[in-house]
PDB file of N, CA and C in Angstrom:
ATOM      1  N   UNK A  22      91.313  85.410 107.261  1.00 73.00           N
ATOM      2  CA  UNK A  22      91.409  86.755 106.727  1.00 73.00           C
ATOM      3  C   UNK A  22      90.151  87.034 105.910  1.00 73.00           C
ATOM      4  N   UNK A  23      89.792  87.987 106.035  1.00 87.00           N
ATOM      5  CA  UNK A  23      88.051  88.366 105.163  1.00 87.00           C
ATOM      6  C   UNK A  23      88.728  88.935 103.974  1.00 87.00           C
ATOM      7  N   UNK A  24      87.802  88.243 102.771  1.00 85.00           N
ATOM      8  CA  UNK A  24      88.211  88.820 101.521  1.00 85.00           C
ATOM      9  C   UNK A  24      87.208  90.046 101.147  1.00 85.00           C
ATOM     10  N   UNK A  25      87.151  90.646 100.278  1.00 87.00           N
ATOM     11  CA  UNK A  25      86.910  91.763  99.734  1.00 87.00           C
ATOM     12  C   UNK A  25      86.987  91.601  97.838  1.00 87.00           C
ATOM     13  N   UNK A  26      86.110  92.290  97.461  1.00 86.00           N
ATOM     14  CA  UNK A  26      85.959  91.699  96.369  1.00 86.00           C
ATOM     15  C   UNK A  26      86.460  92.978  95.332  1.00 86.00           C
ATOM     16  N   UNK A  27      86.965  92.776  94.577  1.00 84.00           N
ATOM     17  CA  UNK A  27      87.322  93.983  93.579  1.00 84.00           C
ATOM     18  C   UNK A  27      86.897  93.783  92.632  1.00 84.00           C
ATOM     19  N   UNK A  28      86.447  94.438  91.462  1.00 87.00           N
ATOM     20  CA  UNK A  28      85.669  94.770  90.236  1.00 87.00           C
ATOM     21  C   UNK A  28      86.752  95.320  89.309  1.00 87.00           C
ATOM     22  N   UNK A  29      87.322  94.720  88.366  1.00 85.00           N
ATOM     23  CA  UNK A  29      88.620  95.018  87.851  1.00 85.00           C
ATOM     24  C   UNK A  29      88.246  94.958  85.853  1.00 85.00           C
ATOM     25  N   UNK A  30      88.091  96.228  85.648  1.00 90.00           N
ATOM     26  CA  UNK A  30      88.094  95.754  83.717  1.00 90.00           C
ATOM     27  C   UNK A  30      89.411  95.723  83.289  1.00 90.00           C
ATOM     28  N   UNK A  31      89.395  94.859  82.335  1.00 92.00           N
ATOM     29  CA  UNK A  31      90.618  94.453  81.434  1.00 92.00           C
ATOM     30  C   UNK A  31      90.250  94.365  80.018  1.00 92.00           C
ATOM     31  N   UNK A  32      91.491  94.637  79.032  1.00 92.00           N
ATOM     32  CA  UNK A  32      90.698  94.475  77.798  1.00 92.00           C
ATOM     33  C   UNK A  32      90.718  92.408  77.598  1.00 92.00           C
ATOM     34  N   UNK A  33      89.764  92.321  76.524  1.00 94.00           N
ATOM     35  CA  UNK A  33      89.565  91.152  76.331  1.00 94.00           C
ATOM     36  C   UNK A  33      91.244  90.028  75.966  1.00 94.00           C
ATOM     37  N   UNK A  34      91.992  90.409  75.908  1.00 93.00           N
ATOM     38  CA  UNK A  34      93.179  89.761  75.463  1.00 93.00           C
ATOM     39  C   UNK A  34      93.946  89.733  76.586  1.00 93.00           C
ATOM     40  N   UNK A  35      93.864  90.724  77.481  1.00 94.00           N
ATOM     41  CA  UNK A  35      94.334  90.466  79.407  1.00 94.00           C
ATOM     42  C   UNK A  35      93.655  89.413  80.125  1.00 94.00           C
ATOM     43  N   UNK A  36      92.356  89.592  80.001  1.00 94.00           N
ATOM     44  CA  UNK A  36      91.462  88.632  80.584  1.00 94.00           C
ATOM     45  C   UNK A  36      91.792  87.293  79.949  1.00 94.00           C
ATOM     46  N   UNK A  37      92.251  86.777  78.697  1.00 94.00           N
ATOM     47  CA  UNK A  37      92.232  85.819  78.376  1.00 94.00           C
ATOM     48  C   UNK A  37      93.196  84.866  78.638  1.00 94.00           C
ATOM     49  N   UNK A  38      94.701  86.069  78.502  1.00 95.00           N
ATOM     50  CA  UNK A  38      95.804  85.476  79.092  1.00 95.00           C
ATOM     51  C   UNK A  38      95.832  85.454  80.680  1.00 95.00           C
ATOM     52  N   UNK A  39      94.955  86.291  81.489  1.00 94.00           N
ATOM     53  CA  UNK A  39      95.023  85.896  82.555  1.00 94.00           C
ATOM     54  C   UNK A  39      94.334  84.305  83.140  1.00 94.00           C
ATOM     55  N   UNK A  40      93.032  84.113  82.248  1.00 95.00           N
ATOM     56  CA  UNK A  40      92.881  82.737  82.676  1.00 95.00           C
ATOM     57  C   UNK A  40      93.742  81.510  82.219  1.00 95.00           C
ATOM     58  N   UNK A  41      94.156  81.941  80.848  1.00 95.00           N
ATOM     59  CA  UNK A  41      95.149  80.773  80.710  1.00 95.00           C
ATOM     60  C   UNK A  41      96.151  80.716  81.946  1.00 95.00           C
ATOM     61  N   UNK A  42      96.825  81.677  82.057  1.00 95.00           N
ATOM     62  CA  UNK A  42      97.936  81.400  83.097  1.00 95.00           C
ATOM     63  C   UNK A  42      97.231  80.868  84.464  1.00 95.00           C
ATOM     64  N   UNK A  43      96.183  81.624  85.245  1.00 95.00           N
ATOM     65  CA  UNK A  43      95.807  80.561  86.244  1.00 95.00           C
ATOM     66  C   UNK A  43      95.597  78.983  85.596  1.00 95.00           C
ATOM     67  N   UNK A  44      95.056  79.017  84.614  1.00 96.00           N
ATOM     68  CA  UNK A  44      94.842  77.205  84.063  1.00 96.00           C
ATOM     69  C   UNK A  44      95.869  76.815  84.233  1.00 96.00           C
ATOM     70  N   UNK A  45      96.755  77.317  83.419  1.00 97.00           N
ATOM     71  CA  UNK A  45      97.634  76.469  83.320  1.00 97.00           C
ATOM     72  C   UNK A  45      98.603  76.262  84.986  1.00 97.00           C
ATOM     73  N   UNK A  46      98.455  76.583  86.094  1.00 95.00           N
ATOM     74  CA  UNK A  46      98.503  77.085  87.132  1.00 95.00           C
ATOM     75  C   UNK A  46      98.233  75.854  88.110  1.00 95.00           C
ATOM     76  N   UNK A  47      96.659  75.949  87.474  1.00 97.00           N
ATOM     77  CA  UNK A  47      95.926  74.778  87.973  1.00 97.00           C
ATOM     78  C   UNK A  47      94.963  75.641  89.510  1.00 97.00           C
ATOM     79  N   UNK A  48      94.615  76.916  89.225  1.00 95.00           N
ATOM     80  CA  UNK A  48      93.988  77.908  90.122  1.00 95.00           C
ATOM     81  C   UNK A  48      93.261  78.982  89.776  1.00 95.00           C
ATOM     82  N   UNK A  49      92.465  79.261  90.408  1.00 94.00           N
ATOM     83  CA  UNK A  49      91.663  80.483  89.656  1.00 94.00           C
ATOM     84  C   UNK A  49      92.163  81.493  89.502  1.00 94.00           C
ATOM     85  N   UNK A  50      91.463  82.446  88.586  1.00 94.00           N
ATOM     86  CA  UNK A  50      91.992  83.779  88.473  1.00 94.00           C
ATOM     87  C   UNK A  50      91.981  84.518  89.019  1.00 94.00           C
ATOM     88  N   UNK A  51      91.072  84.377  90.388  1.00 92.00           N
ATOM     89  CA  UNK A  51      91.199  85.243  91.510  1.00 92.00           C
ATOM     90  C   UNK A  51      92.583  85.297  92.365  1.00 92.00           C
ATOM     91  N   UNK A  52      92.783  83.341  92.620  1.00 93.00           N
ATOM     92  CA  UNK A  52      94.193  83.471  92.813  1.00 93.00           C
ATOM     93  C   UNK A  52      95.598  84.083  92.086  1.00 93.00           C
ATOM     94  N   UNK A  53      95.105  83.661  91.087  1.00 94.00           N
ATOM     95  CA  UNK A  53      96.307  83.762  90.422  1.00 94.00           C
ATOM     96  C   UNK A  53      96.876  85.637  90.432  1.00 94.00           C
ATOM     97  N   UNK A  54      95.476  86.620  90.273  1.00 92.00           N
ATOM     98  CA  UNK A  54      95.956  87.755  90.022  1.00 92.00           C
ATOM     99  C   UNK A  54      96.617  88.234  91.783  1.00 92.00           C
ATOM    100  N   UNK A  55      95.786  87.585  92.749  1.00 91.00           N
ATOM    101  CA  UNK A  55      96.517  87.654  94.017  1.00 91.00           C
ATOM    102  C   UNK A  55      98.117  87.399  94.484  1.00 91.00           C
ATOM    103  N   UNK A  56      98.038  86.355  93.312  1.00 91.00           N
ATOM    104  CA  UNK A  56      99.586  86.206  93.567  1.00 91.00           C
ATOM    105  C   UNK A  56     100.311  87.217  93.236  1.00 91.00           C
ATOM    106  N   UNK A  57      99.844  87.637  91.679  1.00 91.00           N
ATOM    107  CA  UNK A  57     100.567  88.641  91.303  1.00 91.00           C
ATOM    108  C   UNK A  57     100.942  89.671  92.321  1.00 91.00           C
ATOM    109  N   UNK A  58      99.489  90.268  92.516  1.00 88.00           N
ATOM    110  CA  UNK A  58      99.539  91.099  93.529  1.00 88.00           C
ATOM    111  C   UNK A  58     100.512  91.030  95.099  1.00 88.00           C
ATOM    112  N   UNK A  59     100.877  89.892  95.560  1.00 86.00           N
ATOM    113  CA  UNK A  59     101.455  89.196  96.645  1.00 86.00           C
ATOM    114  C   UNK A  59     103.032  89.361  95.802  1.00 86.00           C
ATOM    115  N   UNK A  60     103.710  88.976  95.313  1.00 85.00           N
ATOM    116  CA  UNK A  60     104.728  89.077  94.157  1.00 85.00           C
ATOM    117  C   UNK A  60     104.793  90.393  93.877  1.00 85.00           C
ATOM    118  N   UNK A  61     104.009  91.323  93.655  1.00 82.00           N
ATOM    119  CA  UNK A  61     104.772  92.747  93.290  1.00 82.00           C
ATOM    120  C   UNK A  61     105.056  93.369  94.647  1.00 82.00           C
ATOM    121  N   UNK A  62     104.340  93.105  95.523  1.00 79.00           N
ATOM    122  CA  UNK A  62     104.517  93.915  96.725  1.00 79.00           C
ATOM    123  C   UNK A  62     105.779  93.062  97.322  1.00 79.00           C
ATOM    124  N   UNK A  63     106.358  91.982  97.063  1.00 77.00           N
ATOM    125  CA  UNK A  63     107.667  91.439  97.465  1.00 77.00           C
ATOM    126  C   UNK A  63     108.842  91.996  96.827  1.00 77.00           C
ATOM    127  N   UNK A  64     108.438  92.009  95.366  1.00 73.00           N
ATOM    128  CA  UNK A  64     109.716  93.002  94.898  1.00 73.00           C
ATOM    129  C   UNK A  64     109.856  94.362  95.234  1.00 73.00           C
ATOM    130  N   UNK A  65     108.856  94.641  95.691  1.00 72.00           N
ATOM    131  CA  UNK A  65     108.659  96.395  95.869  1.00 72.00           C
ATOM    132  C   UNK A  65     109.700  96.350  97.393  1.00 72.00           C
ATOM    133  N   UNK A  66     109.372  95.138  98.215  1.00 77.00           N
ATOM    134  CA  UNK A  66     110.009  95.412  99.166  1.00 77.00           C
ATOM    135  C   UNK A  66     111.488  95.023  99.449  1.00 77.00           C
ATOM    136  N   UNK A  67     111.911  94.116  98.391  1.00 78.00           N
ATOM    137  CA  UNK A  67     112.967  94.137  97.669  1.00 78.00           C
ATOM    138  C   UNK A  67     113.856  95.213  97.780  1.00 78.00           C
ATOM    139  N   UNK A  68     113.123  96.072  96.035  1.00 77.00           N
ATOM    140  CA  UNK A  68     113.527  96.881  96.119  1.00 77.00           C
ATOM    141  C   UNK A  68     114.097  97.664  96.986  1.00 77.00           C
ATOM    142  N   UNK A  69     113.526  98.493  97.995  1.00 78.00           N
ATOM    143  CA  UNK A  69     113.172  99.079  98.710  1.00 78.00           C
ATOM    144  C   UNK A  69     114.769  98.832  99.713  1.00 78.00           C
ATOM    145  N   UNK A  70     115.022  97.894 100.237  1.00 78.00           N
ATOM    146  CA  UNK A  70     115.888  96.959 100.916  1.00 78.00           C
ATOM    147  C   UNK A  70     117.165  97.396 100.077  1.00 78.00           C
ATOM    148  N   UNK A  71     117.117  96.598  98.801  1.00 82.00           N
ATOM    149  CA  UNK A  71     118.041  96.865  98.311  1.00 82.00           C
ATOM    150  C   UNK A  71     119.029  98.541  97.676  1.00 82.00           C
ATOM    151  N   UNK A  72     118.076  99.363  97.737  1.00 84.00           N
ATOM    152  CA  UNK A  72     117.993 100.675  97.164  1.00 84.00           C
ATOM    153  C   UNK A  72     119.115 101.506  98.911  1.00 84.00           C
ATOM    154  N   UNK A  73     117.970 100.933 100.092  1.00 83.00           N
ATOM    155  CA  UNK A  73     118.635 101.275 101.483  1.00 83.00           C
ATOM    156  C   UNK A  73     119.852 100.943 101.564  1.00 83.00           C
ATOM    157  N   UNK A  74     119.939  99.743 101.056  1.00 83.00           N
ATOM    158  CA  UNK A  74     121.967  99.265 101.809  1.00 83.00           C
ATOM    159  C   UNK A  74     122.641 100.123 100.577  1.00 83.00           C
ATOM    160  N   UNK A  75     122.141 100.240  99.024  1.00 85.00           N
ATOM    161  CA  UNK A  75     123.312 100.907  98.469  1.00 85.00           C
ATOM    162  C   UNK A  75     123.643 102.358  98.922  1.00 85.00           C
ATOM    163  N   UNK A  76     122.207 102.776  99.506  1.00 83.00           N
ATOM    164  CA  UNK A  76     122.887 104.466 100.048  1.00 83.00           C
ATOM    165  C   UNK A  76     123.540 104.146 101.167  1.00 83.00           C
ATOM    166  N   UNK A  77     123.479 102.896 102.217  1.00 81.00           N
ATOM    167  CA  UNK A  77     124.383 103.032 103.417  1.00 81.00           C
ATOM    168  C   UNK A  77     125.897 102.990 103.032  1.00 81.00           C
ATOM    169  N   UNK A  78     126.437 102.277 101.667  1.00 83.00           N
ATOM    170  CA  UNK A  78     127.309 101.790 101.139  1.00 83.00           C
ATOM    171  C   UNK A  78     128.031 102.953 101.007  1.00 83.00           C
ATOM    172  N   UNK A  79     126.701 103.815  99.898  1.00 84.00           N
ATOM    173  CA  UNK A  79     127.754 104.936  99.582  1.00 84.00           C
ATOM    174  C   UNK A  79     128.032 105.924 100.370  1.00 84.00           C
ATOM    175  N   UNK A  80     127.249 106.122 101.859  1.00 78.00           N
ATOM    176  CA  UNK A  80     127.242 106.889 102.739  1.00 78.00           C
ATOM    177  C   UNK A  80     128.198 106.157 103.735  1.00 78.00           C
ATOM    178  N   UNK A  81     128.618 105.249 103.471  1.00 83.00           N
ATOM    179  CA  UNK A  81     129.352 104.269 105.138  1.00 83.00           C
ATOM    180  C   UNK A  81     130.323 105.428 105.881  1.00 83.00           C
ATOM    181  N   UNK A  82     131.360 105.706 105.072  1.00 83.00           N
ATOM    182  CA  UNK A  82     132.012 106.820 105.459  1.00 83.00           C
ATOM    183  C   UNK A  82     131.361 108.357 106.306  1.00 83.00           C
ATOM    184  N   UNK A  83     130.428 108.475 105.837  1.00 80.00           N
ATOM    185  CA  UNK A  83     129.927 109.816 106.223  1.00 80.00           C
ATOM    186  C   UNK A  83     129.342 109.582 108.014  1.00 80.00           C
ATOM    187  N   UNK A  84     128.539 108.284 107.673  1.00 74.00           N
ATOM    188  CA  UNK A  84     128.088 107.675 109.213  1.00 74.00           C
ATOM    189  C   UNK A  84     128.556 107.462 109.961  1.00 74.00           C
ATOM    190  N   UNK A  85     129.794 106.671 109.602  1.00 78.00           N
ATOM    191  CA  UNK A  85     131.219 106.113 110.552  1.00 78.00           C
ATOM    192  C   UNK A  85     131.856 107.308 111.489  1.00 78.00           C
ATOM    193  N   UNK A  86     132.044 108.235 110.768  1.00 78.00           N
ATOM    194  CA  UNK A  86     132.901 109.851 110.646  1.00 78.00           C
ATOM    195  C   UNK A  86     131.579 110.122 111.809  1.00 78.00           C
ATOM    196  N   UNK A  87     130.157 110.556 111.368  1.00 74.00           N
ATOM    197  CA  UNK A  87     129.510 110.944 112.611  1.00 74.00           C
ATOM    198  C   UNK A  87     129.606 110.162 113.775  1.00 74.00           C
ATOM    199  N   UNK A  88     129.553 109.177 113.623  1.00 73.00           N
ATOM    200  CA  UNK A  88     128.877 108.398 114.935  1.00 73.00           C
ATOM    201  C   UNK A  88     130.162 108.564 115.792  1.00 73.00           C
ATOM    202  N   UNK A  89     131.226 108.192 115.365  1.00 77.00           N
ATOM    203  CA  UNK A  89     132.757 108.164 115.868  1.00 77.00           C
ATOM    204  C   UNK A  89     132.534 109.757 116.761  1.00 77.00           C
ATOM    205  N   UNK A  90     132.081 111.294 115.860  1.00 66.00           N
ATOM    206  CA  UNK A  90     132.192 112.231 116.648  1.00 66.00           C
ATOM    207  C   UNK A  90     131.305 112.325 117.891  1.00 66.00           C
ATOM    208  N   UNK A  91     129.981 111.416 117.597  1.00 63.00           N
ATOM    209  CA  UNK A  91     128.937 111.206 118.705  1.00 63.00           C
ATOM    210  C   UNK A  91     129.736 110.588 119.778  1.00 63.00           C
ATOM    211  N   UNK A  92     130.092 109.652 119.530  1.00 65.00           N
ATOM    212  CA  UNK A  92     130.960 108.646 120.828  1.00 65.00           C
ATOM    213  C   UNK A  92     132.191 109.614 121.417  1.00 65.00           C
ATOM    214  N   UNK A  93     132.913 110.584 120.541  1.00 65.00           N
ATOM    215  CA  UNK A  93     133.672 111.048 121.076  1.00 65.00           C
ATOM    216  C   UNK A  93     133.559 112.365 121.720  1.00 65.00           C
ATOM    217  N   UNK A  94     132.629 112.888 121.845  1.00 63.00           N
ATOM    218  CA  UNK A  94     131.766 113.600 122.401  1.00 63.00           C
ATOM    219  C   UNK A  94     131.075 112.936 123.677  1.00 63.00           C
ATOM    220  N   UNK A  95     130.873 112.136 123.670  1.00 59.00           N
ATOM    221  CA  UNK A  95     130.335 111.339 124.823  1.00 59.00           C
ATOM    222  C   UNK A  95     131.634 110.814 126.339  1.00 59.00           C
ATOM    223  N   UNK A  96     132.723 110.490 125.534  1.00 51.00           N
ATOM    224  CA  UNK A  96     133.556 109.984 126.251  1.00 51.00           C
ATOM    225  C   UNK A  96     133.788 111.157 127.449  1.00 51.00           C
TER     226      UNK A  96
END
């Protein structure tokens, strides 16, 4: 995969805790903010997932009721 380089300011107390945490990691800070980055876009899709089944949940009824008139329309 080709990397690409980003140019990112932070104030001095972000930057600092960001290298500790890669240290302590045992990885650079390039990785480490990648992960982050890799990690938010998992919860996002999470989210996302999870947000879908609760409207199917609260919609189950409404879908059931259509589809049933689709099929019975079909018969």
């Amino acid at each position: 995969m080709a990397k690409t380089q980003l140019n990112v300011r932070v104030d001095e107390a972000t930057a600092e805790t960001a290298r500790e945490r890669a240290s302590q990691r045992g990885i650079s800070v390039n990785r480490y903010i990648e992960e982050l980055v890799r990690q938010d876009e998992g919860e996002n899709g999470r989210a996302f997932v999870e947000a879908a089944a609760e409207f199917m949940k609260k919609y189950e009824a409404v879908f059931a009721e259509e589809f049933e008139a689709r099929e019975d329309g079909i018969r």
